[in-house]
XYZ file of C-alpha atoms in Angstrom:
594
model
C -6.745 17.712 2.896
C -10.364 18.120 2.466
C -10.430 16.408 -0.970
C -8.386 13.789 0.113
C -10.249 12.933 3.491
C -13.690 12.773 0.875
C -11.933 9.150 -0.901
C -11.124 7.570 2.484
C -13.083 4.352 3.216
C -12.673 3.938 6.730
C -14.052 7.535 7.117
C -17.558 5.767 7.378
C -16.419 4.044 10.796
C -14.789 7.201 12.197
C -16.194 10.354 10.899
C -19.539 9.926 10.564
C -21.696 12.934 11.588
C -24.722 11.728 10.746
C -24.390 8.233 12.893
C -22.539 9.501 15.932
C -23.626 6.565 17.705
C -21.952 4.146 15.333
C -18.826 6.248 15.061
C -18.265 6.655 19.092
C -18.426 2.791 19.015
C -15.971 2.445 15.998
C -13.867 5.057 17.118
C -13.991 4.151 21.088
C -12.600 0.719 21.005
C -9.735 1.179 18.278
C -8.115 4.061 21.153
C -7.989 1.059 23.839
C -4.508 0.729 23.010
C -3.335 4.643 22.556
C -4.584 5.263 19.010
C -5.850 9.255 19.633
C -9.092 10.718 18.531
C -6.824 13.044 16.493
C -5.057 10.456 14.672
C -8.311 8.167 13.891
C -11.329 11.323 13.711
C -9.621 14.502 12.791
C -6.365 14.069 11.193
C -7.671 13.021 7.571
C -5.118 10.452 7.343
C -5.564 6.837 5.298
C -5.559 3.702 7.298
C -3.507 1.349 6.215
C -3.716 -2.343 7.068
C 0.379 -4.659 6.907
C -1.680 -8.798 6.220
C 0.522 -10.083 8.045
C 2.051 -13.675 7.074
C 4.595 -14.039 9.377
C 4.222 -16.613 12.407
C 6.224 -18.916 14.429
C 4.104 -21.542 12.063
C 5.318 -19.772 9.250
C 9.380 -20.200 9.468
C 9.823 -18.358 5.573
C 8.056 -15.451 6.151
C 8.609 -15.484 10.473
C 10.644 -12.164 9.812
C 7.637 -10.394 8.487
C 6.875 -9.757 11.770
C 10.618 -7.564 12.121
C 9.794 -5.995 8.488
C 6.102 -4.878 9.524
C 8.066 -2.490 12.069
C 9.755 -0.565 8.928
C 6.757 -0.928 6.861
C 5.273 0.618 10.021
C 7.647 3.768 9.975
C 6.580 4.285 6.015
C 3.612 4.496 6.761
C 3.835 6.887 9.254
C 6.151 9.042 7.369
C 3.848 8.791 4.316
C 1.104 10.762 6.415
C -0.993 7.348 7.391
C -2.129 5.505 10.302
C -0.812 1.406 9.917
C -2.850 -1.413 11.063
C -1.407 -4.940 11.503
C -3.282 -7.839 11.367
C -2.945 -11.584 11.405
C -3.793 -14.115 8.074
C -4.268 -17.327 8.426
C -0.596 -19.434 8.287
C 0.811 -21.363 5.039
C 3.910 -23.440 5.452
C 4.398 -25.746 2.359
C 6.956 -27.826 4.452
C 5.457 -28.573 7.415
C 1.401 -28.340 7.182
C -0.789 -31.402 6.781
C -1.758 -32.886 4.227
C -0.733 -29.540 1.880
C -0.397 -26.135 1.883
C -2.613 -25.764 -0.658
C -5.486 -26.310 1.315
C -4.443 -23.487 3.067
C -4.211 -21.215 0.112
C -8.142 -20.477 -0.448
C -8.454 -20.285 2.833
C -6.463 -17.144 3.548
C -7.854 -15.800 0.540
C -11.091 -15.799 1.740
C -10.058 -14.609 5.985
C -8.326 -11.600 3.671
C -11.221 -10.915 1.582
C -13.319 -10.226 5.106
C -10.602 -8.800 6.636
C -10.235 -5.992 3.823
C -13.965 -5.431 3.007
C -14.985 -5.695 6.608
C -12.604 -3.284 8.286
C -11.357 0.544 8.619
C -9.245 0.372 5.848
C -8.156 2.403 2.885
C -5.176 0.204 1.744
C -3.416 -2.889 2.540
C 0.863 -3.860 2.119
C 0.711 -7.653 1.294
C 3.293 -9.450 3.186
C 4.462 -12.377 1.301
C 7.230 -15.441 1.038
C 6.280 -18.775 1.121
C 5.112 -20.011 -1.891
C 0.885 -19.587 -1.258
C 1.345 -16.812 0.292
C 1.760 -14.319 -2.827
C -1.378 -15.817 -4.595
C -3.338 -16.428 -1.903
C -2.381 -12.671 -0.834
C -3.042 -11.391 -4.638
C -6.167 -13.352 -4.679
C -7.466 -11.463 -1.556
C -6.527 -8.022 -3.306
C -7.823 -8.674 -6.237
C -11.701 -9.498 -5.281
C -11.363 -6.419 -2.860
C -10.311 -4.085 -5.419
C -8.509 -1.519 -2.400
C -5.478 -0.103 -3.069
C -2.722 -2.799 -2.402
C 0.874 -3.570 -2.890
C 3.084 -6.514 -2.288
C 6.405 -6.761 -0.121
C 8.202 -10.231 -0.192
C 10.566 -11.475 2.528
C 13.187 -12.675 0.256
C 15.258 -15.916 -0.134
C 17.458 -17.391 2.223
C 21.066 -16.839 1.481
C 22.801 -19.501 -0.553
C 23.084 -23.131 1.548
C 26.774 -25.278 1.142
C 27.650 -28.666 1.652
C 31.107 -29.556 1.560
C 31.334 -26.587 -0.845
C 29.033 -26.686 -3.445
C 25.903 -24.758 -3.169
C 22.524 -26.686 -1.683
C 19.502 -25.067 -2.962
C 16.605 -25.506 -0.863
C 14.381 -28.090 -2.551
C 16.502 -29.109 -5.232
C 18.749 -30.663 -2.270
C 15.531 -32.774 -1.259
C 15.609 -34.587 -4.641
C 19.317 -34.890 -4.558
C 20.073 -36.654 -0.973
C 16.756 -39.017 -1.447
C 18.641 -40.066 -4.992
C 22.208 -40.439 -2.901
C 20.350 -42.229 -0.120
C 18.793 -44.481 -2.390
C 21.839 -45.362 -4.218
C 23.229 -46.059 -0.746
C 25.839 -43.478 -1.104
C 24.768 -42.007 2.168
C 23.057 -43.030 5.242
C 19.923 -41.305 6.907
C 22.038 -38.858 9.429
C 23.917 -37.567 6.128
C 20.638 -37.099 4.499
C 19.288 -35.016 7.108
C 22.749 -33.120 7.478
C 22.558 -32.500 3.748
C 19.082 -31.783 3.394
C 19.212 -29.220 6.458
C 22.297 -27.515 4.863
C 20.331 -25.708 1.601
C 18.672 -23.168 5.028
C 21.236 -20.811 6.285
C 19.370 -18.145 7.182
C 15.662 -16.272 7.749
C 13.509 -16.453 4.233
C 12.001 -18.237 1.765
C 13.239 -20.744 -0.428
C 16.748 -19.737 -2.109
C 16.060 -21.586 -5.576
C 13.686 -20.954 -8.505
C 11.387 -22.498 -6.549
C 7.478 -21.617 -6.149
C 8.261 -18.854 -3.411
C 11.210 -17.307 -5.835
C 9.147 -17.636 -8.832
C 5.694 -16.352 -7.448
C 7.565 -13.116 -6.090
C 9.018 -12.830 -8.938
C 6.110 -12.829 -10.783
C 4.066 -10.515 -8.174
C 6.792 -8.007 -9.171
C 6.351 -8.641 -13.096
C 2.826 -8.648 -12.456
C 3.772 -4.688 -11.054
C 2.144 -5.414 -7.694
C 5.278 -4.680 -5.617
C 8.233 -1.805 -6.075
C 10.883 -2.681 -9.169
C 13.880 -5.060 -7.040
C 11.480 -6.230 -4.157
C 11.533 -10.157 -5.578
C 14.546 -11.262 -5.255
C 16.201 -9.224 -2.379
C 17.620 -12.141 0.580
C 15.750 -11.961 3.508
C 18.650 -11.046 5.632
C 19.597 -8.220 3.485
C 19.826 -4.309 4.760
C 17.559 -3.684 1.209
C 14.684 -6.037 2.688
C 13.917 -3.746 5.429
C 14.889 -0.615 3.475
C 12.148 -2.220 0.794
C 10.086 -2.560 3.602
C 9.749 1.072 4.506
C 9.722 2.256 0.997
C 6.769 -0.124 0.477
C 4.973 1.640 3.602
C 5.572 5.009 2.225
C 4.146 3.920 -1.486
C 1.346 2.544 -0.362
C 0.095 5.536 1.631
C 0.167 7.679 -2.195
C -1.358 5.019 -3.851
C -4.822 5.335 -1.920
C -4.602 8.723 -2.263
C -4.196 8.232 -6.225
C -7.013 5.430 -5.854
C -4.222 2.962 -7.619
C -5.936 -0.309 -7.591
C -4.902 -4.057 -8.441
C -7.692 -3.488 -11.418
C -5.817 -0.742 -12.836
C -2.452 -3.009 -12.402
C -3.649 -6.394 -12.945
C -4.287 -6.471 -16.792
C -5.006 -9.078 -19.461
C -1.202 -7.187 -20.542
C 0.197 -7.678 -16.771
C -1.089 -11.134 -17.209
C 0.689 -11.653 -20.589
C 3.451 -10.107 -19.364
C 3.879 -12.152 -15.747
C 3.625 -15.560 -18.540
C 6.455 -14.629 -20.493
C 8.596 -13.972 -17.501
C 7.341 -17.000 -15.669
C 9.085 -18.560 -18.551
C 11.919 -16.509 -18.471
C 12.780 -17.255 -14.637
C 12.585 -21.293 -15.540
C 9.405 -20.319 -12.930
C 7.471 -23.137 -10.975
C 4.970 -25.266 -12.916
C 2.329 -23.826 -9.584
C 3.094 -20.581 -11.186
C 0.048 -21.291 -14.237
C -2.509 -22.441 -11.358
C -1.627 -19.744 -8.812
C -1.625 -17.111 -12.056
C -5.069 -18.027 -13.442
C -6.039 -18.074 -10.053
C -5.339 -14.590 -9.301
C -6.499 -13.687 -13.220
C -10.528 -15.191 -12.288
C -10.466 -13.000 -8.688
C -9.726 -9.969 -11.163
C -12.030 -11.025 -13.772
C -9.535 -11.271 -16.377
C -9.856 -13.739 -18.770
C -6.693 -15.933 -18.908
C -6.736 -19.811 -20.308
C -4.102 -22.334 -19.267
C -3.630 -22.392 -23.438
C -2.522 -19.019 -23.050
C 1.158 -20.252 -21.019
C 1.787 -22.117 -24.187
C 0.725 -19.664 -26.315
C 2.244 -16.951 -24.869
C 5.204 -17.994 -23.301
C 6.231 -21.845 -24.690
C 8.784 -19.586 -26.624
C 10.496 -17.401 -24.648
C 14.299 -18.428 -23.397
C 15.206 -19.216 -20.368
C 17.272 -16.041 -19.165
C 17.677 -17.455 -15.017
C 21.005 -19.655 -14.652
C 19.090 -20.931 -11.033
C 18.714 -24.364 -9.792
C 16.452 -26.334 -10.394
C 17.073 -25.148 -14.259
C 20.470 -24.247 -13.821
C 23.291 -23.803 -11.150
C 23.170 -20.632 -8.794
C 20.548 -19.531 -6.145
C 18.630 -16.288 -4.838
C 21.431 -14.630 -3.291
C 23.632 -14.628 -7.154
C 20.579 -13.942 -8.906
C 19.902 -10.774 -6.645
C 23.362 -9.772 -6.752
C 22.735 -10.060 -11.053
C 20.484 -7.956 -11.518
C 17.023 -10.211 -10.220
C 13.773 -9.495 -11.783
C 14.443 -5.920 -13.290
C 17.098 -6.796 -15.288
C 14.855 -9.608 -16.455
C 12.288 -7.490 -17.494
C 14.766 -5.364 -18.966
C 16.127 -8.178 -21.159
C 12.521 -9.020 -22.438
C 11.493 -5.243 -22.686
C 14.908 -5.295 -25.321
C 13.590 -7.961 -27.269
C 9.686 -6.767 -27.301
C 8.125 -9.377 -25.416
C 6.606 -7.367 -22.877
C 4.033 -4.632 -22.762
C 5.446 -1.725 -22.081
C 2.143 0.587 -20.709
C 1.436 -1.639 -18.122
C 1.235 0.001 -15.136
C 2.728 -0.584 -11.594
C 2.549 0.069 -8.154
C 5.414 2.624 -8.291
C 3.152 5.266 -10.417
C 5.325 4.150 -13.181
C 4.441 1.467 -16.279
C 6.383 -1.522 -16.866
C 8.454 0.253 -20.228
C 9.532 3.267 -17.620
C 10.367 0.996 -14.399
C 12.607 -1.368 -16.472
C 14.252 0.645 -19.449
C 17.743 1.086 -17.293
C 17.708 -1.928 -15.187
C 20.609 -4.010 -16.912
C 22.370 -7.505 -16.063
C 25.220 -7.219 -13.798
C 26.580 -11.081 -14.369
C 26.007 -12.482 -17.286
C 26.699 -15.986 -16.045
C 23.536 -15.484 -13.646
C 21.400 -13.918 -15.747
C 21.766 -14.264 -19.525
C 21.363 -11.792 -22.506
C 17.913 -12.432 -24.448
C 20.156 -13.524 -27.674
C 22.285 -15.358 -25.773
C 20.203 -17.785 -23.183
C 20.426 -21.098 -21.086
C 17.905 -22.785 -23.383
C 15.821 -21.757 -26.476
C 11.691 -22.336 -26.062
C 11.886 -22.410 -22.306
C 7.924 -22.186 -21.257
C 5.196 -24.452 -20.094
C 4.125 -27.231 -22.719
C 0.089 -27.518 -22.137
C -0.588 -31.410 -23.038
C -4.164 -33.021 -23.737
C -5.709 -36.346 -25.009
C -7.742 -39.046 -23.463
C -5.828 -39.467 -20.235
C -7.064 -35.139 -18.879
C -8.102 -32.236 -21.077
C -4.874 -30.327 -19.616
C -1.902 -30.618 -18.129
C 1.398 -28.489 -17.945
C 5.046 -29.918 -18.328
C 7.616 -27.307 -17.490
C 9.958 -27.617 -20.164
C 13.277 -25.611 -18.963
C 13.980 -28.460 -16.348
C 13.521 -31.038 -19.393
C 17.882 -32.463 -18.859
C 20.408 -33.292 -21.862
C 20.094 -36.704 -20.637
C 16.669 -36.917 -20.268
C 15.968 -35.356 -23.330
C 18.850 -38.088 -24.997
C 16.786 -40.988 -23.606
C 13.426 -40.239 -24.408
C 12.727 -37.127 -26.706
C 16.011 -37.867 -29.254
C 15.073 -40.995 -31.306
C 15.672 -40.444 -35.116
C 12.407 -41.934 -35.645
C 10.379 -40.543 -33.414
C 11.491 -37.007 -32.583
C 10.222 -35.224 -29.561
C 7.438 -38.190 -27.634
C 8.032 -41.105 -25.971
C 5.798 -43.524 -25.357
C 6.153 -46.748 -22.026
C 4.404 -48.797 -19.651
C 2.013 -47.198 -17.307
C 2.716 -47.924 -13.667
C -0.332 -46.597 -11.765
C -0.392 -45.286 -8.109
C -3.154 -44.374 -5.951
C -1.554 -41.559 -3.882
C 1.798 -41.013 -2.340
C 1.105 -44.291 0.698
C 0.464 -46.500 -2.368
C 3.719 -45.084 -4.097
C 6.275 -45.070 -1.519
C 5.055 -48.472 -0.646
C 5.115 -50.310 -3.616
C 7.917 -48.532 -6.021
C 10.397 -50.507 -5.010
C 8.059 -54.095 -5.513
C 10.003 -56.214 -8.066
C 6.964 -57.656 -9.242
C 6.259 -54.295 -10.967
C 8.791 -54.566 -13.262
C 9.536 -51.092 -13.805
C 12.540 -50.005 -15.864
C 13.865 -47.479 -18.330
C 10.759 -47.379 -20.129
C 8.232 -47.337 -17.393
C 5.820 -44.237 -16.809
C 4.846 -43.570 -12.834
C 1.283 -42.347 -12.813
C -0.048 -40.907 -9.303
C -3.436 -39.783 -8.985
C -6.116 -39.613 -6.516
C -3.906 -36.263 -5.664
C -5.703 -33.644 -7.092
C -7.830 -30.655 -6.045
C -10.463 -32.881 -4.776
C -9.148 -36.215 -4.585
C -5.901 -35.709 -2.098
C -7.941 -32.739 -0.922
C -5.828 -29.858 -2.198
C -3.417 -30.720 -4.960
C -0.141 -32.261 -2.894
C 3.051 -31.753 -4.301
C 4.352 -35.415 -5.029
C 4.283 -35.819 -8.797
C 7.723 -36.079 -8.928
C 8.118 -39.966 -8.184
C 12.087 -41.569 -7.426
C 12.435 -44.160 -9.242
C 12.911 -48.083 -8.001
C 16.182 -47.729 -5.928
C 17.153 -50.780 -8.070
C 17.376 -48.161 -11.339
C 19.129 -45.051 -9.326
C 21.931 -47.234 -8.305
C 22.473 -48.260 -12.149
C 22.204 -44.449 -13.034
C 18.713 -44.098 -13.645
C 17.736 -41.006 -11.234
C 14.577 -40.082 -13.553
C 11.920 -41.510 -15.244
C 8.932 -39.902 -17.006
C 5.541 -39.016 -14.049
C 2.432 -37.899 -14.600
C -0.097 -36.451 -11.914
C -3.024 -35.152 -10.840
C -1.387 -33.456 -8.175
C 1.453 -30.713 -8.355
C 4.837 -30.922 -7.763
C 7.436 -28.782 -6.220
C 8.781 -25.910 -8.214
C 12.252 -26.786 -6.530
C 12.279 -29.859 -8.462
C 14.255 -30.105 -11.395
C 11.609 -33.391 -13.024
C 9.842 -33.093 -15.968
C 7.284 -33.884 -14.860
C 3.788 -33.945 -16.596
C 1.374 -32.928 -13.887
C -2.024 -30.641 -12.835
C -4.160 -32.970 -14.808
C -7.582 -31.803 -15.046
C -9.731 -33.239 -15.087
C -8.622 -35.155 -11.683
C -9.078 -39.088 -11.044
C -11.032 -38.363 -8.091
C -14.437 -36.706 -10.849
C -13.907 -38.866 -13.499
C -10.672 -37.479 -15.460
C -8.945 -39.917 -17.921
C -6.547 -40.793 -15.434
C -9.457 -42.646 -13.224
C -9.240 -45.298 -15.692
C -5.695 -45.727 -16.397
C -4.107 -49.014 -15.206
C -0.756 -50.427 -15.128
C 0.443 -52.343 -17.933
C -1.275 -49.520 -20.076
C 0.763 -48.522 -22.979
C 0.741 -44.492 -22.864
C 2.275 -41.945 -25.645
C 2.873 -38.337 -25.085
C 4.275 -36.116 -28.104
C 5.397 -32.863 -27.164
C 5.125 -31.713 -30.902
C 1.191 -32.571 -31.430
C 0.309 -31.524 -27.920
C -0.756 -34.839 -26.904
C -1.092 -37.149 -24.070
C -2.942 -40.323 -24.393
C -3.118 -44.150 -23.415
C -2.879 -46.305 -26.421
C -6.371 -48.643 -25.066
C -9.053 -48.702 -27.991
C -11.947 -46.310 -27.710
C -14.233 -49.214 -26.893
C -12.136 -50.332 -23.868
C -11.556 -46.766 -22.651
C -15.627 -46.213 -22.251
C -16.245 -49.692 -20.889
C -13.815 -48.753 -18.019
C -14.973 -45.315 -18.172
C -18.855 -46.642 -17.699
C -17.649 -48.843 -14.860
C -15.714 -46.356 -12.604
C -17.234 -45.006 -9.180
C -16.166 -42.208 -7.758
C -13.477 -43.144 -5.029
C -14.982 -43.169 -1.229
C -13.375 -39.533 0.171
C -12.676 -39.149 3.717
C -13.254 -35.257 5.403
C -10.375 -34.866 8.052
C -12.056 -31.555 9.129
C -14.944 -29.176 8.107
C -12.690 -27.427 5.570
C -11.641 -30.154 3.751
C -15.485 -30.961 3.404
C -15.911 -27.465 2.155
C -13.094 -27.478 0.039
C -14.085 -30.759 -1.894
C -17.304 -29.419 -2.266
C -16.728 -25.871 -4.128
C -12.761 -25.950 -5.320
C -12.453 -26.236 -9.142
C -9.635 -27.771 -11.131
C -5.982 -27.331 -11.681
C -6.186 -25.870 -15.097
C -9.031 -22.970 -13.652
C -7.059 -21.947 -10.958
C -8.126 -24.555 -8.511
C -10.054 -21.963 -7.453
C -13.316 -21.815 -5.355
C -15.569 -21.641 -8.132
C -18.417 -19.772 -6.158
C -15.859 -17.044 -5.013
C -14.539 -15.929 -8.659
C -18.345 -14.217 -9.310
C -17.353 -11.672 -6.388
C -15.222 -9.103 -7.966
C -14.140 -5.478 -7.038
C -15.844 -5.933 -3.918
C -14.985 -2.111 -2.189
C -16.450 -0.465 -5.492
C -19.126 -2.871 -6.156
C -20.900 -2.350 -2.618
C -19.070 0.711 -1.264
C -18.868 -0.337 2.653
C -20.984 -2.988 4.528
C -23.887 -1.922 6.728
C -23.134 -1.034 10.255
C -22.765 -3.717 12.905
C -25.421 -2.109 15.538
């Protein structure tokens, strides 16, 4: 016991003989509530903080709060002392003017919260899709032993008896309303029908895919992913989570010996694998810079542009959270891609155990769900990573690419995988939604919608709208997608192809800035290449006369935000924060407060 008390952290705040002052004040104020002197001074045992994500604000991840009570009674079990405390909310559907504002945020509240306080480990609650990397992000600059639970997917959502995934419903009912198939009560009815129950989103969407990937990355137990939120395993994952965690501080397992250049690799190649969310690449680099691993947006198409899709799940396929679960979910995944050598095996995970041991007996349980590696939904599955004059980078997610879209414009004998169109250029979602349907635009089959001034910077925060309706005029002959490109994101729920996260961003100069409709543009999926056909001496005239758009700060974070946060294709991280790294080893404890 006397070994293990010697690693504890939070022994400097209360056992500290040779400060007594400082540790009667530590120790004083934490017993206010019934914590004993014997529990917090003399009983040797780790303190272990539960970051907890769930809120009222928070509707995916509000039953956190329930699971923190079983993650509570691991801990306690395990021989440690639990501490729950509040992050800072992130609802993609309901906050203002997007979540992903909110993402760097939390990351840094975590990062003070973990250095700053009594604590020897920390159980990552997570659901909501910028939760798990804002959570991992947090971890990773900390360096303290850590480990992931998710809250799960809702169960699967019906109307009139077919299945409604959450999301993917969205794009569905504003394509029926705008076809005037149904009116705006049936949209709401059908919209609110893909949410049946407590937890995250029930498709492949960003919350499925990032928890996925958290568990690929081996930051949570083998199965936590994809177990629904109302599930008896969620809160029986819950307490074995609380137990683990307590071991792993006493082993000193930390998200550097976990998160790898191979977990890296290996959270890539099942990112493709799942048919994952095209936030997965920015919210993986992301994490990658806060652990000082080096990890290029190249790298997705390099690395994973090959890999199957395995995951029959809307938006890439048919079935939601609940069936993939009930398939096998991420181990049988891994398992799949362990088979066919596209993993690495020795990379460790929370359990004690590498990836090679967790997933060598983990097999598919419905092969209509989950597919065989030889025998998958669709061949060369990953992220395409596009550049030319219009951005250095940008991703298009490739496993939602349709038959019929691919038909229409990747399929011509003489041109084989590009297309090229007309450029119809918006400036932000307002400018979209009130001008798409403006006959004088004369969009059609060929037409290209370009947002930007949505970026990192420019919306502030990187909103989720690349993935533009077309003119009702076209969806009521047929005509539910055309080719969009973005600055922004877009929703991993949506099954568009879209090509989006262009960095550079409109609003610091990236090619899109001087775009304009009427533009002819040509993407080619085979060279890599995104560009608008306007001769070099036109493109620098424009480029010469463009100003930098006139940005309005809603509040001080936004200011903040524009000021530091880098671009999609880095992370959209805060560039100042990635040169802090292992934090707890780096500088041990802070200095006392008095």
């Amino acid at each position: 016991m006397q070994q293990k008390k010697s690693k504890l952290r939070s022994r400097a705040w209360f056992d500290n003989a040779d400060n007594p002052g400082m540790t009667a004040l530590y120790l004083e104020r934490c017993m206010n509530y019934g914590l004993t002197l014997e529990e917090l001074r003399d009983s040797g045992k780790p303190i272990i903080g539960i970051a907890q994500t769930g809120s009222d604000l928070s509707p995916c991840n509000r039953h956190h709060l329930d699971l923190a009570v079983r993650v509570k009674e691991g801990i306690r079990d395990a021989g440690g002392i639990p501490i729950e405390f509040p992050v800072h909310p992130i609802q993609e559907t309901t906050k203002r003017p997007t979540a992903a504002l909110d993402r760097n945020l939390t990351y840094l509240g975590l990062v003070e919260v973990l250095f700053g306080y009594p604590l020897d480990g920390v159980v990552l609650t997570t659901g909501c899709d910028k939760t798990t990397p804002a959570m991992l992000m947090g971890a990773a600059s900390v360096d303290l032993p850590a480990i992931v639970l998710s809250g799960g997917p809702m169960l699967n959502g019906y109307y009139k008896n077919a299945r409604a995934g959450s999301g993917t419903v969205i794009w569905h009912a504003r394509e029926e309303m705008a076809a005037g198939k149904i009116n705006y009560d049936e949209f709401l009815e059908m919209v609110a029908s893909s949410a049946p129950s407590v937890g995250h989103c029930n498709s492949m969407g960003t919350a499925l895919s990032m928890n996925g990937l958290a568990e690929a990355l081996g930051m949570s137990l083998p199965g936590c992913a994809a177990i629904p939120a109302p599930y008896r395993e969620r809160p029986q994952m819950a307490y074995r989570t609380g137990r683990r965690i307590v071991d792993m501080v006493h082993e000193d397992l930390r998200p550097s010996k976990i998160m790898t250049r191979a977990a890296f690799e290996n959270a890539i190649v099942a990112a493709s694998a799942l048919g994952g969310s095209s936030n997965c690449p920015p919210h993986i680099n992301a994490i990658a810079r806060h652990m000082g691993v080096p990890l290029e947006l190249s790298d997705w198409d390099a690395i994973g542009y090959k890999i199957p899709l395995l995951v029959n799940c809307m938006p890439a396929g048919e079935y939601l959270g609940e069936e993939f679960h009930r398939a096998g979910g991420v181990p049988a995944v891994m398992h799949e891609l362990l088979n066919a050598g596209k993993l690495h095996p020795e990379a460790m995970t929370v359990s004690g155990q590498t990836i090679g041991e967790c997933y060598a007996n983990t097999p598919i349980s419905n092969e209509d769900v989950i597919r065989p590696y030889d025998k998958p939904l669709q061949q060369e599955a990953g992220f395409a990573v596009l550049s030319g004059n219009l951005f250095d980078a940008a991703v298009m997610k490739t496993s939602v690419i349709s038959a019929a879209f691919r038909k229409r414009y990747l399929e011509k004998p003489d041109d084989p995988g590009a297309f090229e169109g007309r450029a119809i250029v918006f400036e932000g979602t307002e400018d979209y939604h009130e001008r798409i349907n403006d006959p004088s635009l004369n969009i059609d089959a060929d037409s290209i919608l370009f947002m930007r001034g949505v970026g990192p910077v420019g919306y502030p925060g990187a909103a989720e709208v690349v993935n533009m309706l077309p003119p009702d005029s076209l969806v009521r002959q047929g005509i539910n997608l055309l080719p969009c490109v973005g600055d922004g994101r877009q929703s991993g729920t949506s099954g568009s192809p879209s090509v989006l996260n262009a960095s550079p961003e409109s609003a610091v100069g990236g090619g899109l800035a001087y775009l304009q409709t009427g533009d002819r543009v040509r993407f080619d999926l085979n060279r890599r290449t995104a560009n608008a056909l306007v001769s070099e001496e036109e493109w620098a005239a424009r480029k010469a006369a463009w100003k930098p758009p006139e940005l309005v700060n809603q509040t001080p974070w936004q200011a903040l935000h524009r000021q530091f946060v880098g671009q999609l294709d880095k992370g959209g991280c805060l560039d100042f924060a990635v040169d802090y790294q292992r934090i707890s080893t780096t500088f041990g404890v802070p200095r006392d407060n008095h």
